[in-house]
């Protein structure tokens, strides 16, 4: 048996390999994000079809001593040769000086392990065409099935982009129980002592044929007992925000795979599965990840307004060989949606968001291609980074692919228009009016509906107010009910000096007579110090300031006009301590508060803790909770209502 070494074969003077590896450079812009995306995709593609459980991908970071690095002294010498052989390239010199310094302290390592997969079959033979050969030795090629996610073999470079040593160790147990491991290092061509130059790619192996070592392997004490693959990224460079980056990349790229129970991702004590997906999405920033939250709502909600449209081949695809149901389109209409469709294929990885569908209808949705033929066609158009479909990549029968993609976009556009488009006629819908006009349940009679838009005045209160010695543009807040002004009424005796005013003070006395007996007792100015207690009331506005207006899709249904009863339906967007609903009656010239008689939660987990004037205050605010509240208001005519949702 030969000894284990880091082996770099001669390039036979055919050409040098530099540091700027095209495959690795593809992923350097967002290294951890790409690493997570590509390694998970490869694991899904390696799914063991005989195992019905989801693919599990586990990430674990740890440190090793420099002496635990396989043949560390030999490898450090190779780094030195790479440095010495490329003195004229400043970038290369900088890279290898840093790589050598990595061995001066503990070395960070990231292990990526997958389960319910087949492992690297073919390790014992190393033959071309096996899964082992495709991952370890092939460049720019892939032998994956047509319905797989990967297609170019470039994704395996993502692990090297995150290594300060450009080195990864692969260990595996295949479905036959064969253990194997091998190290792969993608450095640069360098000169050996013999004067010969090497290729840039080397292997840690015991064979000059660069075959796998048929033994189990571990760096962190982990023992594999089932089929699957372990990748050890040595000199892992992206430890900062690793947890967040794993969660973000997993959710953004595999939300459909996770929801369909094809995938579970773990990082230490964090588990991202169908059961926990909503919790993790809820912790993401609302503004930055609003589209992701909308996609999750489409997948998870039972909202009947969400459309599930299975492909009918006569509408699209028959001339391309697609059958019924080869894709499913999920659509939802609502305010301020991105007007995009998230495109996915069978593996469930999010590819890109198709835009330029319709400029005036606010919608969002997901297209899931599941059929074999449709997957085959669109996989051939897919870019290596899995972020676009380009028919120009298909040199043979290019027109076929151009038309297939163009007609798919047309099909999606037609579905949006057919389901959400507004009929063209004499009437023009006021933009945003759907937020205010309540939906009316059919009451079963032909009673003529009265439009109440003439005024926003609900009650008229007769008051005589002394003209203030203030500019005319001063606004008096009627919510204070002029209570602070009542003690000033004794000043009105000054008015009798005017000839026609004597009777005027008597008129306000009539509505105020019940209070009149108290006023003789109030001349004692000492009672006024009680009024200063009111400065405590600014605490209430502070609480109000803590509430922020949140845009949510709401639906208001009138269920009993005479009783002023309505159902308000909405979905909570974010977890919060408290939330409140504000009801406002909207008129042509102005708006005003509308009193709430009572409110009852008919569906959802929220708890109504207070009904105050036109406000409903709730707690137990859980994100993505579908809520239905029945409300009775102090108004028995059809009207224009505005309902605002606030979170604390």
XYZ file of C-alpha atoms in Angstrom:
648
model
C 0.000 0.000 0.000
C 1.309 3.422 -0.959
C 1.651 6.200 1.560
C -0.875 9.001 1.787
C 0.379 12.237 0.248
C -0.772 15.490 -1.286
C -0.188 14.700 -4.971
C 0.050 17.292 -7.765
C 0.876 15.731 -11.125
C 3.055 17.304 -13.818
C 1.381 19.567 -16.353
C 3.783 18.232 -19.008
C 4.491 21.829 -19.969
C 0.967 22.043 -21.383
C -0.059 25.193 -19.509
C -0.225 26.770 -16.077
C -3.178 27.032 -13.715
C -3.500 30.432 -12.044
C -5.289 31.520 -8.896
C -8.289 33.023 -10.692
C -10.251 29.826 -11.138
C -13.411 30.722 -13.080
C -15.565 28.260 -11.156
C -14.431 29.559 -7.767
C -14.638 33.221 -8.785
C -18.293 32.691 -9.730
C -19.180 32.462 -6.042
C -16.818 34.947 -4.396
C -19.326 37.831 -4.384
C -21.534 36.138 -1.775
C -19.581 33.132 -0.607
C -21.547 31.689 2.319
C -24.864 32.323 0.595
C -23.630 30.459 -2.485
C -22.036 27.695 -0.421
C -25.319 26.954 1.338
C -27.308 27.134 -1.883
C -25.044 24.865 -3.923
C -24.314 22.231 -1.278
C -27.985 21.863 -0.394
C -28.895 21.608 -4.069
C -26.303 18.857 -4.582
C -27.681 16.984 -1.576
C -31.255 17.168 -2.911
C -30.040 15.869 -6.271
C -28.366 12.928 -4.477
C -31.639 11.906 -2.783
C -32.045 8.191 -2.144
C -35.275 7.417 -4.004
C -35.925 4.387 -1.836
C -36.020 6.610 1.233
C -39.221 8.670 1.493
C -37.899 10.956 4.239
C -36.715 14.502 3.477
C -33.064 15.114 2.658
C -31.308 16.472 5.750
C -28.342 18.830 5.421
C -26.379 19.647 8.562
C -23.798 22.420 9.014
C -21.290 22.353 11.871
C -18.266 24.593 12.421
C -15.321 23.798 14.697
C -11.551 24.233 15.011
C -8.684 21.776 14.631
C -5.045 22.007 15.628
C -2.592 22.552 12.751
C -1.201 19.076 13.452
C -4.660 17.559 12.792
C -4.590 18.793 9.217
C -3.717 15.755 7.023
C 0.042 15.780 6.330
C 0.214 19.385 7.453
C 3.977 19.849 6.978
C 3.849 18.519 3.441
C 0.954 20.822 2.631
C 2.720 23.889 4.087
C 5.729 23.112 1.861
C 3.423 22.988 -1.177
C 2.009 26.394 -0.233
C 5.574 27.700 -0.078
C 6.312 26.357 -3.566
C 3.168 28.035 -4.915
C 4.323 31.321 -3.366
C 7.887 31.052 -4.649
C 6.763 30.099 -8.151
C 4.477 33.104 -8.561
C 6.483 36.007 -7.120
C 5.493 38.249 -10.001
C 1.776 38.107 -9.193
C 0.923 40.328 -6.207
C -2.541 38.826 -5.718
C -1.179 35.283 -5.695
C 1.617 36.228 -3.297
C -0.870 37.808 -0.907
C -3.135 34.740 -1.003
C -0.382 32.220 -0.227
C 1.229 34.342 2.472
C -2.125 34.352 4.221
C -2.646 30.623 3.578
C 0.674 29.802 5.277
C -0.273 31.992 8.243
C -3.451 29.938 8.755
C -1.260 27.162 10.211
C 0.070 29.451 12.943
C -3.118 29.003 14.974
C -6.207 26.808 15.256
C -7.749 26.178 11.863
C -11.491 26.810 11.360
C -13.399 24.012 9.632
C -16.969 23.755 8.361
C -18.479 20.288 8.032
C -21.478 19.861 5.725
C -23.207 16.488 6.039
C -26.221 15.130 4.165
C -28.576 12.278 5.054
C -31.191 10.196 3.243
C -28.920 10.425 0.206
C -26.963 7.825 -1.766
C -23.423 8.839 -0.840
C -20.599 8.999 -3.367
C -21.187 5.788 -5.275
C -18.268 4.640 -7.420
C -15.518 5.574 -4.952
C -14.046 2.078 -5.010
C -13.603 2.108 -8.805
C -13.210 5.802 -9.544
C -14.698 5.210 -12.988
C -15.888 8.076 -15.147
C -19.646 8.549 -14.969
C -19.982 7.578 -11.309
C -21.174 10.076 -8.703
C -17.774 9.999 -7.034
C -15.943 10.818 -10.272
C -18.418 13.579 -11.153
C -17.890 15.372 -7.830
C -14.171 14.766 -7.312
C -12.581 14.787 -10.755
C -14.935 16.253 -13.355
C -14.894 19.928 -14.292
C -17.783 21.723 -15.989
C -19.857 18.581 -16.481
C -22.658 16.793 -14.705
C -24.359 13.449 -15.123
C -27.392 14.315 -13.018
C -30.917 13.333 -13.997
C -33.018 15.727 -16.054
C -35.299 16.649 -13.150
C -32.376 17.504 -10.892
C -31.510 21.047 -9.900
C -27.857 21.134 -10.947
C -26.704 20.696 -14.494
C -23.203 22.117 -15.057
C -21.075 20.767 -12.211
C -19.954 24.287 -11.280
C -21.707 24.385 -7.902
C -19.041 22.219 -6.268
C -16.651 25.166 -6.603
C -18.647 27.106 -3.987
C -16.993 25.210 -1.119
C -13.502 26.167 -2.332
C -14.435 29.851 -2.497
C -14.987 29.795 1.294
C -11.605 28.205 2.082
C -8.487 30.249 2.808
C -6.592 27.114 1.781
C -8.704 26.284 -1.299
C -8.960 22.774 0.157
C -11.894 20.433 0.883
C -11.947 16.876 2.259
C -14.762 14.575 1.089
C -15.832 11.558 3.141
C -18.703 9.244 2.259
C -20.578 6.044 2.960
C -22.484 4.841 -0.098
C -25.679 2.793 -0.228
C -23.577 -0.393 -0.340
C -21.869 0.535 2.924
C -18.486 1.382 1.355
C -16.570 4.103 3.247
C -14.208 6.418 1.418
C -12.492 9.776 1.649
C -10.165 11.989 -0.364
C -8.761 15.520 -0.123
C -8.958 17.996 -3.002
C -6.877 21.177 -3.180
C -7.282 23.741 -5.970
C -4.151 25.871 -5.820
C -1.867 27.031 -8.665
C 0.781 25.469 -10.862
C 4.131 25.397 -9.090
C 7.661 24.205 -9.760
C 8.902 21.011 -8.111
C 12.511 20.327 -7.061
C 12.939 18.376 -10.286
C 12.219 21.497 -12.298
C 8.898 20.152 -13.561
C 5.755 22.215 -13.190
C 2.532 20.825 -11.802
C -1.146 21.362 -12.448
C -2.996 23.485 -9.911
C -5.328 20.744 -8.664
C -3.985 18.162 -6.223
C -5.377 15.279 -4.165
C -4.726 13.809 -0.747
C -4.636 10.132 -1.651
C -2.546 6.998 -1.421
C -2.701 6.233 -5.142
C -0.938 7.777 -8.114
C -4.254 7.266 -9.923
C -5.755 9.734 -7.438
C -8.355 7.255 -6.224
C -10.272 7.457 -2.955
C -8.938 6.074 0.318
C -11.388 3.321 1.265
C -11.672 4.141 4.939
C -13.983 6.213 7.111
C -12.809 9.694 8.046
C -13.590 12.371 10.603
C -11.996 15.549 11.944
C -14.421 16.370 14.756
C -15.133 12.915 16.128
C -18.268 12.552 14.039
C -19.020 8.967 12.973
C -21.242 8.286 9.955
C -23.525 5.282 10.295
C -25.759 5.752 7.262
C -25.318 6.580 3.565
C -24.418 10.161 2.766
C -21.535 12.565 2.249
C -19.478 14.792 4.567
C -17.555 17.763 3.219
C -14.901 19.419 5.386
C -14.077 22.960 4.244
C -10.567 23.506 5.674
C -9.534 27.023 6.617
C -13.167 28.128 6.465
C -13.134 31.900 6.055
C -16.753 32.924 6.573
C -17.468 32.406 10.279
C -18.903 35.903 10.767
C -22.723 35.812 10.846
C -22.614 32.162 9.809
C -25.874 31.263 11.543
C -27.757 34.149 9.967
C -26.293 33.463 6.508
C -27.260 29.787 6.670
C -30.825 30.635 7.682
C -31.160 33.396 5.077
C -29.772 31.383 2.178
C -31.782 28.301 3.104
C -35.087 30.153 3.276
C -34.551 32.334 0.209
C -33.416 29.444 -1.976
C -35.383 26.473 -0.671
C -38.656 27.776 0.745
C -40.614 25.540 -1.648
C -38.428 22.462 -1.006
C -38.837 22.851 2.746
C -42.576 23.447 2.534
C -42.986 20.355 0.337
C -41.065 18.362 2.979
C -38.226 17.555 0.611
C -35.618 19.211 2.819
C -34.612 19.843 6.439
C -31.592 22.015 7.278
C -29.779 22.022 10.622
C -27.125 24.222 12.179
C -26.240 23.189 15.734
C -29.527 23.510 17.668
C -31.369 25.286 14.825
C -33.726 23.243 12.662
C -35.396 24.621 9.539
C -38.232 22.320 8.526
C -41.824 22.665 7.378
C -42.894 22.886 11.014
C -40.431 25.665 11.897
C -40.288 27.532 8.586
C -42.869 30.119 9.636
C -41.025 30.862 12.874
C -37.754 31.562 11.061
C -39.412 33.680 8.378
C -41.185 35.648 11.088
C -37.826 36.622 12.582
C -36.580 38.095 9.318
C -36.853 41.819 8.679
C -40.350 42.637 7.457
C -39.282 45.174 4.858
C -36.290 43.359 3.424
C -38.004 39.979 3.292
C -41.573 41.046 2.535
C -41.588 39.047 -0.709
C -40.401 35.898 1.087
C -43.137 36.375 3.685
C -45.690 36.711 0.900
C -44.433 33.528 -0.788
C -44.694 31.682 2.511
C -48.236 32.954 2.980
C -49.145 31.670 -0.485
C -47.736 28.234 0.351
C -49.087 27.891 3.867
C -52.354 29.797 4.051
C -55.800 28.326 3.428
C -56.974 31.730 2.240
C -59.551 30.972 -0.488
C -58.426 34.029 -2.449
C -55.109 32.281 -3.231
C -55.415 30.572 -6.601
C -53.902 27.150 -7.338
C -53.866 26.749 -11.110
C -52.770 23.411 -12.556
C -51.498 23.514 -16.132
C -53.943 22.598 -18.891
C -51.942 21.655 -21.941
C -54.446 23.228 -24.344
C -53.754 26.593 -22.646
C -49.985 26.164 -22.755
C -47.456 23.486 -23.580
C -49.198 20.953 -25.811
C -47.102 21.862 -28.851
C -43.946 21.496 -26.743
C -44.870 18.030 -25.530
C -45.997 19.102 -22.049
C -48.911 17.300 -20.434
C -51.645 18.417 -18.062
C -50.411 19.301 -14.585
C -46.702 19.610 -15.486
C -46.614 22.878 -13.583
C -48.715 24.627 -10.973
C -49.166 28.385 -10.691
C -50.019 29.907 -7.311
C -51.370 33.461 -7.493
C -52.464 36.064 -4.970
C -53.670 39.617 -5.469
C -53.052 42.357 -2.910
C -51.636 45.763 -2.149
C -48.032 46.640 -2.897
C -47.066 43.160 -4.093
C -43.957 42.822 -6.240
C -45.805 41.844 -9.456
C -43.330 38.959 -9.838
C -43.587 35.189 -10.022
C -41.008 33.076 -8.170
C -39.842 30.409 -10.622
C -38.905 26.930 -9.392
C -38.321 23.517 -10.932
C -38.839 20.023 -9.544
C -36.043 20.172 -6.993
C -37.770 23.181 -5.457
C -34.804 25.552 -5.512
C -35.814 29.174 -6.065
C -34.350 30.164 -9.420
C -35.356 33.754 -10.093
C -38.334 36.096 -9.990
C -40.015 36.546 -13.360
C -40.975 40.193 -13.832
C -42.543 42.333 -16.577
C -45.799 40.391 -16.393
C -48.339 43.154 -15.743
C -47.675 46.735 -14.732
C -50.986 47.750 -13.150
C -52.294 44.670 -11.348
C -50.729 44.180 -7.914
C -50.060 40.459 -7.462
C -47.427 37.902 -6.563
C -47.077 34.173 -7.007
C -45.030 31.009 -7.430
C -44.600 28.766 -10.463
C -43.612 25.183 -9.660
C -42.525 23.056 -12.627
C -42.987 19.421 -11.642
C -43.404 17.467 -14.887
C -40.459 15.577 -16.395
C -40.776 16.957 -19.930
C -41.183 20.559 -18.820
C -38.246 20.194 -16.420
C -36.105 18.801 -19.226
C -36.852 21.727 -21.539
C -36.302 24.503 -19.012
C -33.250 22.882 -17.442
C -31.489 23.177 -20.799
C -32.105 26.944 -20.774
C -30.856 27.405 -17.204
C -27.737 29.457 -16.521
C -24.927 27.840 -14.471
C -25.758 30.023 -11.462
C -29.411 28.864 -11.667
C -30.600 32.471 -11.743
C -32.069 32.810 -15.252
C -33.357 30.950 -18.306
C -31.570 31.880 -21.518
C -32.854 30.155 -24.684
C -29.707 31.331 -26.469
C -27.769 28.658 -24.574
C -29.566 26.023 -26.642
C -27.736 26.172 -29.950
C -29.699 23.327 -31.466
C -33.381 24.060 -32.095
C -32.968 27.464 -30.468
C -36.317 28.745 -31.786
C -38.129 25.938 -29.979
C -36.735 27.036 -26.614
C -37.328 30.728 -27.303
C -40.986 30.055 -28.048
C -41.409 27.723 -25.069
C -40.188 30.421 -22.691
C -42.052 33.252 -24.433
C -45.313 31.315 -24.366
C -44.829 30.452 -20.690
C -44.583 34.150 -19.854
C -47.668 34.813 -21.954
C -49.526 32.012 -20.152
C -48.673 33.507 -16.756
C -49.725 36.984 -17.898
C -53.057 35.688 -19.188
C -53.744 33.933 -15.892
C -53.072 37.160 -13.994
C -55.358 39.187 -16.270
C -58.130 36.577 -16.381
C -58.245 36.259 -12.611
C -57.399 39.751 -11.379
C -58.003 42.074 -14.322
C -60.780 44.620 -13.988
C -63.435 44.789 -16.731
C -63.089 47.738 -19.083
C -66.223 49.909 -19.211
C -67.720 53.225 -18.292
C -66.830 52.883 -14.627
C -63.356 53.615 -13.305
C -62.324 52.144 -9.969
C -60.850 54.624 -7.538
C -57.345 53.501 -6.668
C -57.208 52.234 -3.087
C -60.990 52.281 -2.593
C -61.054 48.554 -1.845
C -59.424 49.352 1.511
C -62.399 51.413 2.600
C -65.528 50.065 0.937
C -66.937 47.097 2.840
C -67.948 43.964 1.022
C -71.692 43.461 1.501
C -73.276 40.096 2.083
C -76.513 39.591 0.133
C -79.331 40.306 2.571
C -81.913 38.617 0.386
C -84.088 41.714 -0.189
C -84.192 44.508 -2.735
C -84.036 47.357 -0.267
C -82.542 50.368 -1.946
C -79.123 51.040 -0.588
C -78.525 54.572 0.661
C -75.159 56.128 0.031
C -73.945 57.936 3.129
C -71.277 60.243 1.841
C -72.907 63.637 2.292
C -71.202 64.321 5.594
C -68.984 62.821 8.227
C -70.987 64.438 11.071
C -72.567 61.869 13.356
C -73.837 64.096 16.195
C -74.166 67.856 16.621
C -73.446 69.376 19.985
C -74.657 72.917 20.660
C -72.038 74.952 22.491
C -71.408 78.633 22.996
C -67.728 79.317 22.987
C -66.154 82.634 23.911
C -64.172 83.885 20.913
C -60.547 83.323 21.757
C -58.040 86.134 21.675
C -55.975 84.037 19.297
C -55.347 84.019 15.578
C -58.220 82.578 13.568
C -56.152 79.651 12.363
C -55.829 78.215 15.887
C -57.357 74.738 16.099
C -59.275 73.634 19.194
C -59.225 69.898 19.890
C -62.812 68.872 20.545
C -61.672 65.590 22.025
C -60.821 67.542 25.175
C -64.558 68.420 25.403
C -63.518 71.952 26.482
C -63.309 70.761 30.048
C -60.383 73.040 30.875
C -62.421 75.998 29.554
C -65.406 75.544 31.871
C -63.770 77.310 34.814
C -63.280 80.308 32.511
C -67.017 80.825 32.060
C -67.247 83.110 35.110
C -65.336 85.612 32.983
C -68.379 86.020 30.788
C -69.944 88.619 33.119
C -67.613 91.042 31.371
C -69.856 90.748 28.348
C -72.897 92.448 29.956
C -71.081 95.720 29.269
C -72.104 95.148 25.687
C -75.681 96.187 25.017
C -77.117 93.063 23.365
C -75.246 90.398 25.224
C -77.146 89.989 28.537
C -79.335 87.179 27.220
C -76.477 85.314 25.664
C -75.042 83.919 28.899
C -78.445 82.526 29.835
C -78.644 80.281 26.809
C -75.578 78.243 27.577
C -76.864 77.947 31.111
C -79.691 75.740 29.915
C -77.582 72.805 28.776
C -75.168 73.450 31.598
C -77.735 73.840 34.366
C -77.116 70.346 35.761
C -73.532 71.433 36.323
C -74.443 74.893 37.541
C -74.930 73.899 41.197
C -71.404 72.611 41.241
C -69.895 75.766 39.923
C -70.448 77.796 43.094
C -68.305 75.229 44.850
C -65.630 75.477 42.248
C -64.716 79.102 42.693
C -62.347 77.744 45.267
C -59.322 77.869 43.115
C -57.734 75.085 45.176
C -59.608 72.548 43.087
C -57.671 73.643 40.072
C -54.488 72.071 41.300
C -56.265 68.756 40.703
C -56.278 69.594 37.026
C -52.486 69.504 36.791
C -52.814 65.748 37.236
C -53.631 65.773 33.573
C -49.998 66.125 32.586
C -49.827 62.414 33.381
C -51.985 61.859 30.339
C -49.111 62.443 27.916
C -48.152 58.878 28.771
C -51.015 57.769 26.577
C -49.716 59.542 23.517
C -46.350 57.946 24.221
C -47.995 54.578 24.032
C -49.630 55.586 20.804
C -46.271 56.579 19.415
C -45.059 53.077 20.090
C -47.664 51.793 17.655
C -46.685 51.812 14.033
C -49.021 51.642 11.089
C -48.543 48.368 9.210
C -49.888 47.677 5.750
C -51.887 44.442 5.772
C -54.394 43.008 3.368
C -57.818 43.379 4.958
C -61.315 42.367 3.974
C -64.408 44.044 5.480
C -67.788 42.349 5.094
C -71.142 43.838 6.156
C -73.254 41.046 7.675
C -76.102 43.084 9.197
C -76.636 46.694 8.118
C -79.371 47.504 10.629
C -77.251 46.251 13.541
C -74.085 47.825 12.137
C -72.328 44.437 12.185
C -69.224 43.697 10.135
C -66.598 40.991 9.795
C -62.997 42.167 9.407
C -60.616 39.516 8.042
C -56.848 39.932 7.967
C -53.568 38.078 8.445
C -51.052 39.236 11.047
C -47.746 40.029 9.284
C -45.390 40.123 12.288
C -45.223 38.952 15.880
C -45.874 41.853 18.269
C -46.689 42.617 21.904
C -49.953 44.279 21.010
C -51.883 45.425 17.976
C -54.871 47.647 17.410
C -57.528 48.215 14.778
C -58.724 51.765 14.192
C -62.152 52.265 12.565
C -62.777 55.548 10.749
C -65.886 56.736 8.891
C -64.789 58.392 5.656
C -66.791 61.201 4.066
C -66.335 63.321 0.970
C -64.770 66.243 2.814
C -63.364 64.684 5.958
C -63.301 61.620 8.173
C -64.323 60.963 11.752
C -64.229 58.316 14.422
C -66.959 55.700 14.466
C -67.888 54.268 17.839
C -67.560 50.507 18.355
C -70.326 48.876 20.398
C -68.628 45.500 20.775
C -66.044 43.253 19.143
C -65.572 39.471 19.220
C -62.764 37.334 17.804
C -64.367 34.643 15.652
C -61.187 33.040 14.338
C -57.494 33.258 15.156
C -55.360 33.295 18.284
C -55.534 37.005 19.109
C -57.224 38.140 22.304
C -59.261 41.336 22.422
C -58.290 43.096 25.651
C -59.974 46.470 25.189
C -62.545 48.268 23.038
C -62.136 52.027 23.387
C -64.220 54.400 21.261
C -63.159 53.487 17.696
C -60.177 51.323 18.700
C -59.878 47.559 19.259
C -56.740 46.617 21.203
C -55.447 43.029 21.005
C -52.591 40.924 22.335
C -51.239 37.423 21.625
C -50.144 38.708 18.229
C -48.618 35.781 16.329
C -47.278 36.196 12.808
C -49.259 34.627 9.961
C -52.284 34.138 12.203
C -55.479 34.366 10.124
C -57.882 36.509 12.133
C -61.618 37.158 11.824
C -63.228 39.709 14.167
C -66.936 40.550 14.321
C -67.590 44.221 15.063
C -70.757 46.200 15.799
C -70.528 49.951 15.157
C -72.784 52.873 16.050
C -74.069 53.329 12.511
C -76.906 51.546 10.723
C -76.435 52.668 7.122
C -74.072 51.578 4.395
C -70.983 53.714 4.607
C -67.345 54.000 3.653
C -65.190 52.613 6.439
C -61.420 52.750 6.753
C -59.727 50.204 9.018
C -56.096 50.775 10.000
C -53.877 48.125 11.591
C -51.135 49.135 14.055
C -48.488 47.075 15.889
C -46.703 47.809 19.149
